[in-house]
JSON list of N, CA and C in Angstrom, two decimals:
[
{"chain": "A", "resi": 1, "resn": "ILE", "atom": "N", "xyz": [-13.62, 16.09, -11.22]},
{"chain": "A", "resi": 1, "resn": "ILE", "atom": "CA", "xyz": [-13.37, 15.48, -9.65]},
{"chain": "A", "resi": 1, "resn": "ILE", "atom": "C", "xyz": [-11.99, 14.50, -9.94]},
{"chain": "A", "resi": 2, "resn": "GLY", "atom": "N", "xyz": [-10.47, 15.53, -9.29]},
{"chain": "A", "resi": 2, "resn": "GLY", "atom": "CA", "xyz": [-9.35, 15.44, -9.28]},
{"chain": "A", "resi": 2, "resn": "GLY", "atom": "C", "xyz": [-9.65, 14.47, -7.48]},
{"chain": "A", "resi": 3, "resn": "LYS", "atom": "N", "xyz": [-8.53, 13.59, -7.30]},
{"chain": "A", "resi": 3, "resn": "LYS", "atom": "CA", "xyz": [-7.83, 12.90, -5.90]},
{"chain": "A", "resi": 3, "resn": "LYS", "atom": "C", "xyz": [-7.98, 13.92, -5.14]},
{"chain": "A", "resi": 4, "resn": "ARG", "atom": "N", "xyz": [-7.32, 15.31, -5.63]},
{"chain": "A", "resi": 4, "resn": "ARG", "atom": "CA", "xyz": [-7.50, 16.72, -5.51]},
{"chain": "A", "resi": 4, "resn": "ARG", "atom": "C", "xyz": [-8.56, 16.90, -3.43]},
{"chain": "A", "resi": 5, "resn": "GLU", "atom": "N", "xyz": [-9.54, 16.68, -4.66]},
{"chain": "A", "resi": 5, "resn": "GLU", "atom": "CA", "xyz": [-11.09, 17.46, -4.54]},
{"chain": "A", "resi": 5, "resn": "GLU", "atom": "C", "xyz": [-11.44, 16.65, -3.70]},
{"chain": "A", "resi": 6, "resn": "LEU", "atom": "N", "xyz": [-11.76, 15.27, -4.39]},
{"chain": "A", "resi": 6, "resn": "LEU", "atom": "CA", "xyz": [-11.85, 14.15, -3.74]},
{"chain": "A", "resi": 6, "resn": "LEU", "atom": "C", "xyz": [-11.27, 13.61, -1.96]},
{"chain": "A", "resi": 7, "resn": "ILE", "atom": "N", "xyz": [-10.14, 13.98, -1.61]},
{"chain": "A", "resi": 7, "resn": "ILE", "atom": "CA", "xyz": [-9.29, 14.27, -0.32]},
{"chain": "A", "resi": 7, "resn": "ILE", "atom": "C", "xyz": [-10.66, 15.52, 0.17]},
{"chain": "A", "resi": 8, "resn": "GLN", "atom": "N", "xyz": [-10.40, 16.68, -0.28]},
{"chain": "A", "resi": 8, "resn": "GLN", "atom": "CA", "xyz": [-11.39, 17.56, 0.19]},
{"chain": "A", "resi": 8, "resn": "GLN", "atom": "C", "xyz": [-12.95, 17.51, 0.34]},
{"chain": "A", "resi": 9, "resn": "ALA", "atom": "N", "xyz": [-13.26, 16.69, 0.32]},
{"chain": "A", "resi": 9, "resn": "ALA", "atom": "CA", "xyz": [-14.64, 16.38, -0.37]},
{"chain": "A", "resi": 9, "resn": "ALA", "atom": "C", "xyz": [-14.70, 15.14, 1.01]},
{"chain": "A", "resi": 10, "resn": "VAL", "atom": "N", "xyz": [-13.96, 14.49, 0.97]},
{"chain": "A", "resi": 10, "resn": "VAL", "atom": "CA", "xyz": [-13.68, 13.68, 2.28]},
{"chain": "A", "resi": 10, "resn": "VAL", "atom": "C", "xyz": [-13.49, 13.98, 4.14]},
{"chain": "A", "resi": 11, "resn": "LYS", "atom": "N", "xyz": [-12.44, 15.09, 3.39]},
{"chain": "A", "resi": 11, "resn": "LYS", "atom": "CA", "xyz": [-11.84, 15.72, 4.67]},
{"chain": "A", "resi": 11, "resn": "LYS", "atom": "C", "xyz": [-13.23, 16.73, 4.83]},
{"chain": "A", "resi": 12, "resn": "ASP", "atom": "N", "xyz": [-14.00, 17.35, 4.72]},
{"chain": "A", "resi": 12, "resn": "ASP", "atom": "CA", "xyz": [-15.46, 18.44, 4.82]},
{"chain": "A", "resi": 12, "resn": "ASP", "atom": "C", "xyz": [-16.41, 17.04, 4.72]},
{"chain": "A", "resi": 13, "resn": "GLN", "atom": "N", "xyz": [-16.39, 16.42, 4.99]},
{"chain": "A", "resi": 13, "resn": "GLN", "atom": "CA", "xyz": [-18.01, 15.52, 5.30]},
{"chain": "A", "resi": 13, "resn": "GLN", "atom": "C", "xyz": [-17.57, 14.71, 6.11]},
{"chain": "A", "resi": 14, "resn": "ALA", "atom": "N", "xyz": [-16.65, 14.45, 6.41]},
{"chain": "A", "resi": 14, "resn": "ALA", "atom": "CA", "xyz": [-15.98, 13.34, 7.62]},
{"chain": "A", "resi": 14, "resn": "ALA", "atom": "C", "xyz": [-15.68, 13.94, 8.50]},
{"chain": "A", "resi": 15, "resn": "GLN", "atom": "N", "xyz": [-15.32, 15.31, 8.35]},
{"chain": "A", "resi": 15, "resn": "GLN", "atom": "CA", "xyz": [-14.75, 16.25, 9.73]},
{"chain": "A", "resi": 15, "resn": "GLN", "atom": "C", "xyz": [-13.50, 15.64, 10.11]},
{"chain": "A", "resi": 16, "resn": "LEU", "atom": "N", "xyz": [-12.64, 15.77, 9.25]},
{"chain": "A", "resi": 16, "resn": "LEU", "atom": "CA", "xyz": [-11.55, 14.72, 9.51]},
{"chain": "A", "resi": 16, "resn": "LEU", "atom": "C", "xyz": [-10.11, 16.38, 8.98]},
{"chain": "A", "resi": 17, "resn": "SER", "atom": "N", "xyz": [-8.95, 16.11, 9.85]},
{"chain": "A", "resi": 17, "resn": "SER", "atom": "CA", "xyz": [-8.30, 17.01, 9.02]},
{"chain": "A", "resi": 17, "resn": "SER", "atom": "C", "xyz": [-7.39, 16.50, 8.24]},
{"chain": "A", "resi": 18, "resn": "GLY", "atom": "N", "xyz": [-6.81, 17.22, 7.15]},
{"chain": "A", "resi": 18, "resn": "GLY", "atom": "CA", "xyz": [-6.08, 17.28, 5.44]},
{"chain": "A", "resi": 18, "resn": "GLY", "atom": "C", "xyz": [-5.58, 15.92, 5.88]},
{"chain": "A", "resi": 19, "resn": "PRO", "atom": "N", "xyz": [-4.70, 15.84, 6.35]},
{"chain": "A", "resi": 19, "resn": "PRO", "atom": "CA", "xyz": [-3.46, 14.47, 6.27]},
{"chain": "A", "resi": 19, "resn": "PRO", "atom": "C", "xyz": [-4.17, 13.40, 7.06]},
{"chain": "A", "resi": 20, "resn": "GLN", "atom": "N", "xyz": [-5.41, 13.39, 7.78]},
{"chain": "A", "resi": 20, "resn": "GLN", "atom": "CA", "xyz": [-6.48, 12.15, 7.90]},
{"chain": "A", "resi": 20, "resn": "GLN", "atom": "C", "xyz": [-7.27, 11.45, 7.02]},
{"chain": "A", "resi": 21, "resn": "ALA", "atom": "N", "xyz": [-7.35, 13.13, 6.22]},
{"chain": "A", "resi": 21, "resn": "ALA", "atom": "CA", "xyz": [-8.11, 12.88, 4.61]},
{"chain": "A", "resi": 21, "resn": "ALA", "atom": "C", "xyz": [-7.07, 11.79, 3.90]},
{"chain": "A", "resi": 22, "resn": "ASP", "atom": "N", "xyz": [-6.60, 12.81, 3.29]},
{"chain": "A", "resi": 22, "resn": "ASP", "atom": "CA", "xyz": [-5.53, 12.24, 2.56]},
{"chain": "A", "resi": 22, "resn": "ASP", "atom": "C", "xyz": [-4.89, 10.95, 2.92]},
{"chain": "A", "resi": 23, "resn": "ALA", "atom": "N", "xyz": [-4.43, 10.21, 3.91]},
{"chain": "A", "resi": 23, "resn": "ALA", "atom": "CA", "xyz": [-4.64, 8.70, 4.45]},
{"chain": "A", "resi": 23, "resn": "ALA", "atom": "C", "xyz": [-5.33, 7.76, 3.92]},
{"chain": "A", "resi": 24, "resn": "ALA", "atom": "N", "xyz": [-6.93, 8.95, 4.21]},
{"chain": "A", "resi": 24, "resn": "ALA", "atom": "CA", "xyz": [-7.81, 7.29, 4.44]},
{"chain": "A", "resi": 24, "resn": "ALA", "atom": "C", "xyz": [-7.94, 7.15, 2.72]},
{"chain": "A", "resi": 25, "resn": "VAL", "atom": "N", "xyz": [-8.19, 8.01, 1.39]},
{"chain": "A", "resi": 25, "resn": "VAL", "atom": "CA", "xyz": [-8.27, 8.17, 0.80]},
{"chain": "A", "resi": 25, "resn": "VAL", "atom": "C", "xyz": [-7.13, 7.51, 0.30]},
{"chain": "A", "resi": 26, "resn": "ASN", "atom": "N", "xyz": [-6.15, 7.58, 0.18]},
{"chain": "A", "resi": 26, "resn": "ASN", "atom": "CA", "xyz": [-5.01, 7.13, -0.22]},
{"chain": "A", "resi": 26, "resn": "ASN", "atom": "C", "xyz": [-4.73, 5.15, 0.20]},
{"chain": "A", "resi": 27, "resn": "ALA", "atom": "N", "xyz": [-5.30, 5.53, 1.90]},
{"chain": "A", "resi": 27, "resn": "ALA", "atom": "CA", "xyz": [-5.08, 3.23, 1.95]},
{"chain": "A", "resi": 27, "resn": "ALA", "atom": "C", "xyz": [-6.12, 2.53, 1.35]},
{"chain": "A", "resi": 28, "resn": "LEU", "atom": "N", "xyz": [-7.51, 3.30, 0.55]},
{"chain": "A", "resi": 28, "resn": "LEU", "atom": "CA", "xyz": [-8.98, 3.28, 0.25]},
{"chain": "A", "resi": 28, "resn": "LEU", "atom": "C", "xyz": [-8.64, 2.47, -1.35]},
{"chain": "A", "resi": 29, "resn": "LEU", "atom": "N", "xyz": [-7.79, 3.93, -1.99]},
{"chain": "A", "resi": 29, "resn": "LEU", "atom": "CA", "xyz": [-7.02, 3.19, -3.51]},
{"chain": "A", "resi": 29, "resn": "LEU", "atom": "C", "xyz": [-6.03, 2.52, -3.43]},
{"chain": "A", "resi": 30, "resn": "ASP", "atom": "N", "xyz": [-5.29, 1.99, -2.44]},
{"chain": "A", "resi": 30, "resn": "ASP", "atom": "CA", "xyz": [-4.66, 0.51, -2.54]},
{"chain": "A", "resi": 30, "resn": "ASP", "atom": "C", "xyz": [-4.65, -0.27, -2.35]},
{"chain": "A", "resi": 31, "resn": "THR", "atom": "N", "xyz": [-5.70, -0.13, -1.45]},
{"chain": "A", "resi": 31, "resn": "THR", "atom": "CA", "xyz": [-6.32, -1.65, -1.28]},
{"chain": "A", "resi": 31, "resn": "THR", "atom": "C", "xyz": [-6.73, -1.60, -2.67]},
{"chain": "A", "resi": 32, "resn": "ILE", "atom": "N", "xyz": [-7.54, -1.13, -3.37]},
{"chain": "A", "resi": 32, "resn": "ILE", "atom": "CA", "xyz": [-8.32, -1.69, -4.21]},
{"chain": "A", "resi": 32, "resn": "ILE", "atom": "C", "xyz": [-7.26, -1.62, -4.93]},
{"chain": "A", "resi": 33, "resn": "VAL", "atom": "N", "xyz": [-5.92, -1.67, -5.29]},
{"chain": "A", "resi": 33, "resn": "VAL", "atom": "CA", "xyz": [-5.04, -1.40, -6.60]},
{"chain": "A", "resi": 33, "resn": "VAL", "atom": "C", "xyz": [-4.64, -3.00, -6.17]},
{"chain": "A", "resi": 34, "resn": "GLY", "atom": "N", "xyz": [-4.37, -2.85, -5.33]},
{"chain": "A", "resi": 34, "resn": "GLY", "atom": "CA", "xyz": [-3.76, -4.08, -4.35]},
{"chain": "A", "resi": 34, "resn": "GLY", "atom": "C", "xyz": [-4.61, -5.30, -4.62]},
{"chain": "A", "resi": 35, "resn": "THR", "atom": "N", "xyz": [-6.16, -5.07, -4.59]},
{"chain": "A", "resi": 35, "resn": "THR", "atom": "CA", "xyz": [-6.64, -6.47, -4.33]},
{"chain": "A", "resi": 35, "resn": "THR", "atom": "C", "xyz": [-6.96, -6.63, -5.22]},
{"chain": "A", "resi": 36, "resn": "VAL", "atom": "N", "xyz": [-6.87, -5.97, -6.85]},
{"chain": "A", "resi": 36, "resn": "VAL", "atom": "CA", "xyz": [-7.36, -6.31, -8.27]},
{"chain": "A", "resi": 36, "resn": "VAL", "atom": "C", "xyz": [-5.49, -7.04, -8.86]},
{"chain": "A", "resi": 37, "resn": "ALA", "atom": "N", "xyz": [-5.09, -6.12, -7.98]},
{"chain": "A", "resi": 37, "resn": "ALA", "atom": "CA", "xyz": [-3.40, -6.54, -9.01]},
{"chain": "A", "resi": 37, "resn": "ALA", "atom": "C", "xyz": [-3.42, -8.26, -8.50]},
{"chain": "A", "resi": 38, "resn": "LYS", "atom": "N", "xyz": [-3.73, -8.49, -7.73]},
{"chain": "A", "resi": 38, "resn": "LYS", "atom": "CA", "xyz": [-4.04, -9.63, -7.77]},
{"chain": "A", "resi": 38, "resn": "LYS", "atom": "C", "xyz": [-4.77, -11.31, -8.05]},
{"chain": "A", "resi": 39, "resn": "GLY", "atom": "N", "xyz": [-5.73, -10.04, -8.72]},
{"chain": "A", "resi": 39, "resn": "GLY", "atom": "CA", "xyz": [-6.64, -11.57, -9.24]},
{"chain": "A", "resi": 39, "resn": "GLY", "atom": "C", "xyz": [-8.37, -10.39, -8.39]},
{"chain": "A", "resi": 40, "resn": "GLN", "atom": "N", "xyz": [-7.83, -10.32, -7.14]},
{"chain": "A", "resi": 40, "resn": "GLN", "atom": "CA", "xyz": [-9.54, -10.65, -6.65]},
{"chain": "A", "resi": 40, "resn": "GLN", "atom": "C", "xyz": [-10.07, -9.27, -7.18]},
{"chain": "A", "resi": 41, "resn": "ARG", "atom": "N", "xyz": [-11.49, -10.02, -7.02]},
{"chain": "A", "resi": 41, "resn": "ARG", "atom": "CA", "xyz": [-12.99, -8.44, -7.20]},
{"chain": "A", "resi": 41, "resn": "ARG", "atom": "C", "xyz": [-13.30, -7.83, -6.20]},
{"chain": "A", "resi": 42, "resn": "VAL", "atom": "N", "xyz": [-13.47, -5.93, -5.90]},
{"chain": "A", "resi": 42, "resn": "VAL", "atom": "CA", "xyz": [-13.74, -5.04, -5.23]},
{"chain": "A", "resi": 42, "resn": "VAL", "atom": "C", "xyz": [-15.25, -4.76, -5.60]},
{"chain": "A", "resi": 43, "resn": "ALA", "atom": "N", "xyz": [-16.05, -5.29, -4.63]},
{"chain": "A", "resi": 43, "resn": "ALA", "atom": "CA", "xyz": [-17.40, -5.00, -5.13]},
{"chain": "A", "resi": 43, "resn": "ALA", "atom": "C", "xyz": [-17.68, -3.81, -3.87]},
{"chain": "A", "resi": 44, "resn": "ILE", "atom": "N", "xyz": [-17.48, -2.77, -3.63]},
{"chain": "A", "resi": 44, "resn": "ILE", "atom": "CA", "xyz": [-19.39, -1.34, -3.25]},
{"chain": "A", "resi": 44, "resn": "ILE", "atom": "C", "xyz": [-20.76, -1.39, -3.56]},
{"chain": "A", "resi": 45, "resn": "THR", "atom": "N", "xyz": [-20.72, -2.63, -2.78]},
{"chain": "A", "resi": 45, "resn": "THR", "atom": "CA", "xyz": [-22.81, -2.02, -2.94]},
{"chain": "A", "resi": 45, "resn": "THR", "atom": "C", "xyz": [-23.37, -0.66, -2.97]},
{"chain": "A", "resi": 46, "resn": "GLY", "atom": "N", "xyz": [-23.82, -0.19, -4.59]},
{"chain": "A", "resi": 46, "resn": "GLY", "atom": "CA", "xyz": [-24.19, 1.06, -4.07]},
{"chain": "A", "resi": 46, "resn": "GLY", "atom": "C", "xyz": [-23.29, 1.67, -4.94]},
{"chain": "A", "resi": 47, "resn": "PHE", "atom": "N", "xyz": [-21.94, 1.24, -5.42]},
{"chain": "A", "resi": 47, "resn": "PHE", "atom": "CA", "xyz": [-21.40, 2.27, -6.27]},
{"chain": "A", "resi": 47, "resn": "PHE", "atom": "C", "xyz": [-20.26, 1.45, -8.25]},
{"chain": "A", "resi": 48, "resn": "GLY", "atom": "N", "xyz": [-20.30, 0.70, -7.44]},
{"chain": "A", "resi": 48, "resn": "GLY", "atom": "CA", "xyz": [-19.50, -0.97, -8.39]},
{"chain": "A", "resi": 48, "resn": "GLY", "atom": "C", "xyz": [-18.54, -1.61, -8.42]},
{"chain": "A", "resi": 49, "resn": "VAL", "atom": "N", "xyz": [-18.17, -2.62, -9.52]},
{"chain": "A", "resi": 49, "resn": "VAL", "atom": "CA", "xyz": [-17.48, -3.57, -8.63]},
{"chain": "A", "resi": 49, "resn": "VAL", "atom": "C", "xyz": [-16.02, -3.22, -9.59]},
{"chain": "A", "resi": 50, "resn": "PHE", "atom": "N", "xyz": [-14.57, -3.68, -9.15]},
{"chain": "A", "resi": 50, "resn": "PHE", "atom": "CA", "xyz": [-13.53, -3.06, -9.88]},
{"chain": "A", "resi": 50, "resn": "PHE", "atom": "C", "xyz": [-12.87, -4.75, -9.52]},
{"chain": "A", "resi": 51, "resn": "GLU", "atom": "N", "xyz": [-12.22, -5.06, -11.03]},
{"chain": "A", "resi": 51, "resn": "GLU", "atom": "CA", "xyz": [-12.39, -6.56, -10.99]},
{"chain": "A", "resi": 51, "resn": "GLU", "atom": "C", "xyz": [-10.79, -6.37, -12.46]},
{"chain": "A", "resi": 52, "resn": "ALA", "atom": "N", "xyz": [-9.78, -7.10, -12.25]},
{"chain": "A", "resi": 52, "resn": "ALA", "atom": "CA", "xyz": [-8.96, -7.21, -13.53]},
{"chain": "A", "resi": 52, "resn": "ALA", "atom": "C", "xyz": [-9.73, -8.51, -14.16]},
{"chain": "A", "resi": 53, "resn": "ARG", "atom": "N", "xyz": [-10.17, -7.96, -15.72]},
{"chain": "A", "resi": 53, "resn": "ARG", "atom": "CA", "xyz": [-10.27, -8.75, -17.00]},
{"chain": "A", "resi": 53, "resn": "ARG", "atom": "C", "xyz": [-9.13, -9.24, -17.79]},
{"chain": "A", "resi": 54, "resn": "THR", "atom": "N", "xyz": [-9.17, -10.44, -18.59]},
{"chain": "A", "resi": 54, "resn": "THR", "atom": "CA", "xyz": [-8.01, -10.66, -19.90]},
{"chain": "A", "resi": 54, "resn": "THR", "atom": "C", "xyz": [-8.79, -10.43, -21.42]},
{"chain": "A", "resi": 55, "resn": "ARG", "atom": "N", "xyz": [-8.21, -9.20, -21.43]},
{"chain": "A", "resi": 55, "resn": "ARG", "atom": "CA", "xyz": [-8.21, -9.43, -23.12]},
{"chain": "A", "resi": 55, "resn": "ARG", "atom": "C", "xyz": [-7.30, -10.52, -24.00]},
{"chain": "A", "resi": 56, "resn": "ALA", "atom": "N", "xyz": [-8.59, -10.59, -25.57]},
{"chain": "A", "resi": 56, "resn": "ALA", "atom": "CA", "xyz": [-7.85, -11.85, -25.87]},
{"chain": "A", "resi": 56, "resn": "ALA", "atom": "C", "xyz": [-7.34, -12.10, -26.58]},
{"chain": "A", "resi": 57, "resn": "ALA", "atom": "N", "xyz": [-6.09, -12.29, -27.22]},
{"chain": "A", "resi": 57, "resn": "ALA", "atom": "CA", "xyz": [-5.41, -12.24, -28.07]},
{"chain": "A", "resi": 57, "resn": "ALA", "atom": "C", "xyz": [-5.27, -12.02, -29.59]},
{"chain": "A", "resi": 58, "resn": "ARG", "atom": "N", "xyz": [-4.75, -10.49, -29.88]},
{"chain": "A", "resi": 58, "resn": "ARG", "atom": "CA", "xyz": [-5.55, -9.62, -31.23]},
{"chain": "A", "resi": 58, "resn": "ARG", "atom": "C", "xyz": [-4.30, -9.97, -32.19]},
{"chain": "A", "resi": 59, "resn": "ARG", "atom": "N", "xyz": [-4.93, -9.52, -34.05]},
{"chain": "A", "resi": 59, "resn": "ARG", "atom": "CA", "xyz": [-3.90, -9.08, -34.45]},
{"chain": "A", "resi": 59, "resn": "ARG", "atom": "C", "xyz": [-4.16, -8.31, -34.43]},
{"chain": "A", "resi": 60, "resn": "GLY", "atom": "N", "xyz": [-2.93, -7.01, -34.98]},
{"chain": "A", "resi": 60, "resn": "GLY", "atom": "CA", "xyz": [-3.18, -5.33, -34.78]},
{"chain": "A", "resi": 60, "resn": "GLY", "atom": "C", "xyz": [-2.26, -5.02, -36.03]},
{"chain": "A", "resi": 61, "resn": "ARG", "atom": "N", "xyz": [-2.36, -4.24, -36.51]},
{"chain": "A", "resi": 61, "resn": "ARG", "atom": "CA", "xyz": [-1.12, -3.04, -37.75]},
{"chain": "A", "resi": 61, "resn": "ARG", "atom": "C", "xyz": [-0.78, -2.20, -37.29]},
{"chain": "A", "resi": 62, "resn": "ASN", "atom": "N", "xyz": [0.90, -2.08, -37.00]},
{"chain": "A", "resi": 62, "resn": "ASN", "atom": "CA", "xyz": [1.88, -0.57, -36.97]},
{"chain": "A", "resi": 62, "resn": "ASN", "atom": "C", "xyz": [1.28, -0.34, -36.96]},
{"chain": "A", "resi": 63, "resn": "PRO", "atom": "N", "xyz": [1.48, 1.35, -36.83]},
{"chain": "A", "resi": 63, "resn": "PRO", "atom": "CA", "xyz": [0.81, 2.77, -37.31]},
{"chain": "A", "resi": 63, "resn": "PRO", "atom": "C", "xyz": [1.14, 2.86, -38.59]},
{"chain": "A", "resi": 64, "resn": "LYS", "atom": "N", "xyz": [2.88, 3.06, -38.46]},
{"chain": "A", "resi": 64, "resn": "LYS", "atom": "CA", "xyz": [3.58, 3.39, -39.08]},
{"chain": "A", "resi": 64, "resn": "LYS", "atom": "C", "xyz": [3.78, 2.51, -40.50]},
{"chain": "A", "resi": 65, "resn": "THR", "atom": "N", "xyz": [4.26, 1.78, -39.63]},
{"chain": "A", "resi": 65, "resn": "THR", "atom": "CA", "xyz": [4.60, 0.73, -41.53]},
{"chain": "A", "resi": 65, "resn": "THR", "atom": "C", "xyz": [3.46, 0.15, -42.14]},
{"chain": "A", "resi": 66, "resn": "GLY", "atom": "N", "xyz": [2.31, -0.33, -41.07]},
{"chain": "A", "resi": 66, "resn": "GLY", "atom": "CA", "xyz": [1.05, -0.76, -41.89]},
{"chain": "A", "resi": 66, "resn": "GLY", "atom": "C", "xyz": [0.76, -2.30, -41.57]},
{"chain": "A", "resi": 67, "resn": "GLU", "atom": "N", "xyz": [2.24, -2.37, -41.31]},
{"chain": "A", "resi": 67, "resn": "GLU", "atom": "CA", "xyz": [3.04, -4.18, -41.48]},
{"chain": "A", "resi": 67, "resn": "GLU", "atom": "C", "xyz": [1.52, -4.87, -40.19]},
{"chain": "A", "resi": 68, "resn": "GLU", "atom": "N", "xyz": [1.02, -5.62, -40.21]},
{"chain": "A", "resi": 68, "resn": "GLU", "atom": "CA", "xyz": [0.75, -6.64, -39.18]},
{"chain": "A", "resi": 68, "resn": "GLU", "atom": "C", "xyz": [1.36, -7.78, -38.57]},
{"chain": "A", "resi": 69, "resn": "LEU", "atom": "N", "xyz": [0.84, -7.34, -36.98]},
{"chain": "A", "resi": 69, "resn": "LEU", "atom": "CA", "xyz": [1.51, -8.59, -36.00]},
{"chain": "A", "resi": 69, "resn": "LEU", "atom": "C", "xyz": [0.53, -9.01, -35.00]},
{"chain": "A", "resi": 70, "resn": "GLN", "atom": "N", "xyz": [0.62, -9.72, -33.77]},
{"chain": "A", "resi": 70, "resn": "GLN", "atom": "CA", "xyz": [0.26, -10.16, -33.70]},
{"chain": "A", "resi": 70, "resn": "GLN", "atom": "C", "xyz": [0.75, -9.46, -31.70]},
{"chain": "A", "resi": 71, "resn": "ILE", "atom": "N", "xyz": [-0.70, -9.75, -31.24]},
{"chain": "A", "resi": 71, "resn": "ILE", "atom": "CA", "xyz": [-1.23, -8.82, -30.31]},
{"chain": "A", "resi": 71, "resn": "ILE", "atom": "C", "xyz": [-0.96, -9.77, -29.07]},
{"chain": "A", "resi": 72, "resn": "ALA", "atom": "N", "xyz": [-0.55, -9.55, -27.94]},
{"chain": "A", "resi": 72, "resn": "ALA", "atom": "CA", "xyz": [0.04, -10.73, -26.77]},
{"chain": "A", "resi": 72, "resn": "ALA", "atom": "C", "xyz": [-1.40, -10.84, -25.55]},
{"chain": "A", "resi": 73, "resn": "GLU", "atom": "N", "xyz": [-1.89, -12.05, -25.31]},
{"chain": "A", "resi": 73, "resn": "GLU", "atom": "CA", "xyz": [-2.84, -11.51, -24.25]},
{"chain": "A", "resi": 73, "resn": "GLU", "atom": "C", "xyz": [-2.66, -10.64, -23.53]},
{"chain": "A", "resi": 74, "resn": "THR", "atom": "N", "xyz": [-3.27, -10.08, -22.72]},
{"chain": "A", "resi": 74, "resn": "THR", "atom": "CA", "xyz": [-3.03, -9.51, -21.41]},
{"chain": "A", "resi": 74, "resn": "THR", "atom": "C", "xyz": [-4.20, -8.91, -20.47]},
{"chain": "A", "resi": 75, "resn": "VAL", "atom": "N", "xyz": [-4.10, -8.14, -19.41]},
{"chain": "A", "resi": 75, "resn": "VAL", "atom": "CA", "xyz": [-5.05, -8.35, -17.91]},
{"chain": "A", "resi": 75, "resn": "VAL", "atom": "C", "xyz": [-4.39, -7.13, -17.66]},
{"chain": "A", "resi": 76, "resn": "ALA", "atom": "N", "xyz": [-6.69, -6.76, -17.91]},
{"chain": "A", "resi": 76, "resn": "ALA", "atom": "CA", "xyz": [-6.51, -4.63, -17.17]},
{"chain": "A", "resi": 76, "resn": "ALA", "atom": "C", "xyz": [-7.28, -4.83, -16.85]},
{"chain": "A", "resi": 77, "resn": "PRO", "atom": "N", "xyz": [-6.91, -3.73, -15.85]},
{"chain": "A", "resi": 77, "resn": "PRO", "atom": "CA", "xyz": [-7.80, -3.14, -14.61]},
{"chain": "A", "resi": 77, "resn": "PRO", "atom": "C", "xyz": [-9.57, -2.93, -15.42]},
{"chain": "A", "resi": 78, "resn": "ALA", "atom": "N", "xyz": [-10.26, -3.14, -14.81]},
{"chain": "A", "resi": 78, "resn": "ALA", "atom": "CA", "xyz": [-12.08, -2.60, -15.15]},
{"chain": "A", "resi": 78, "resn": "ALA", "atom": "C", "xyz": [-12.85, -2.05, -14.12]},
{"chain": "A", "resi": 79, "resn": "PHE", "atom": "N", "xyz": [-13.80, -1.57, -14.71]},
{"chain": "A", "resi": 79, "resn": "PHE", "atom": "CA", "xyz": [-15.20, -0.94, -12.85]},
{"chain": "A", "resi": 79, "resn": "PHE", "atom": "C", "xyz": [-16.08, -1.39, -13.85]},
{"chain": "A", "resi": 80, "resn": "SER", "atom": "N", "xyz": [-16.90, -1.57, -12.86]},
{"chain": "A", "resi": 80, "resn": "SER", "atom": "CA", "xyz": [-18.39, -1.55, -13.04]},
{"chain": "A", "resi": 80, "resn": "SER", "atom": "C", "xyz": [-18.90, -1.05, -12.58]},
{"chain": "A", "resi": 81, "resn": "ALA", "atom": "N", "xyz": [-20.46, -0.53, -13.49]},
{"chain": "A", "resi": 81, "resn": "ALA", "atom": "CA", "xyz": [-20.45, 1.12, -12.00]},
{"chain": "A", "resi": 81, "resn": "ALA", "atom": "C", "xyz": [-22.31, 0.14, -11.66]},
{"chain": "A", "resi": 82, "resn": "GLY", "atom": "N", "xyz": [-22.47, 0.11, -10.02]},
{"chain": "A", "resi": 82, "resn": "GLY", "atom": "CA", "xyz": [-23.50, -0.96, -9.61]},
{"chain": "A", "resi": 82, "resn": "GLY", "atom": "C", "xyz": [-24.93, 0.01, -8.92]}
]
């Protein structure tokens, strides 16, 4: 199911108009993305947890040349089902 199908499902279940369902889904997603980007968790009971996780620095290889290189520490979004 994609975003379009999710909006349609919200529209049908909540008996909203198309623009209202679109606004509701976009507001939810924007809130989750913004909160996780600030380094905070979003926990939805019975669904799951969205959070930012730190990936440690590590060694890697350039697939083209085989040269070893250092990959810096990064922060990536993560989801854990509840």
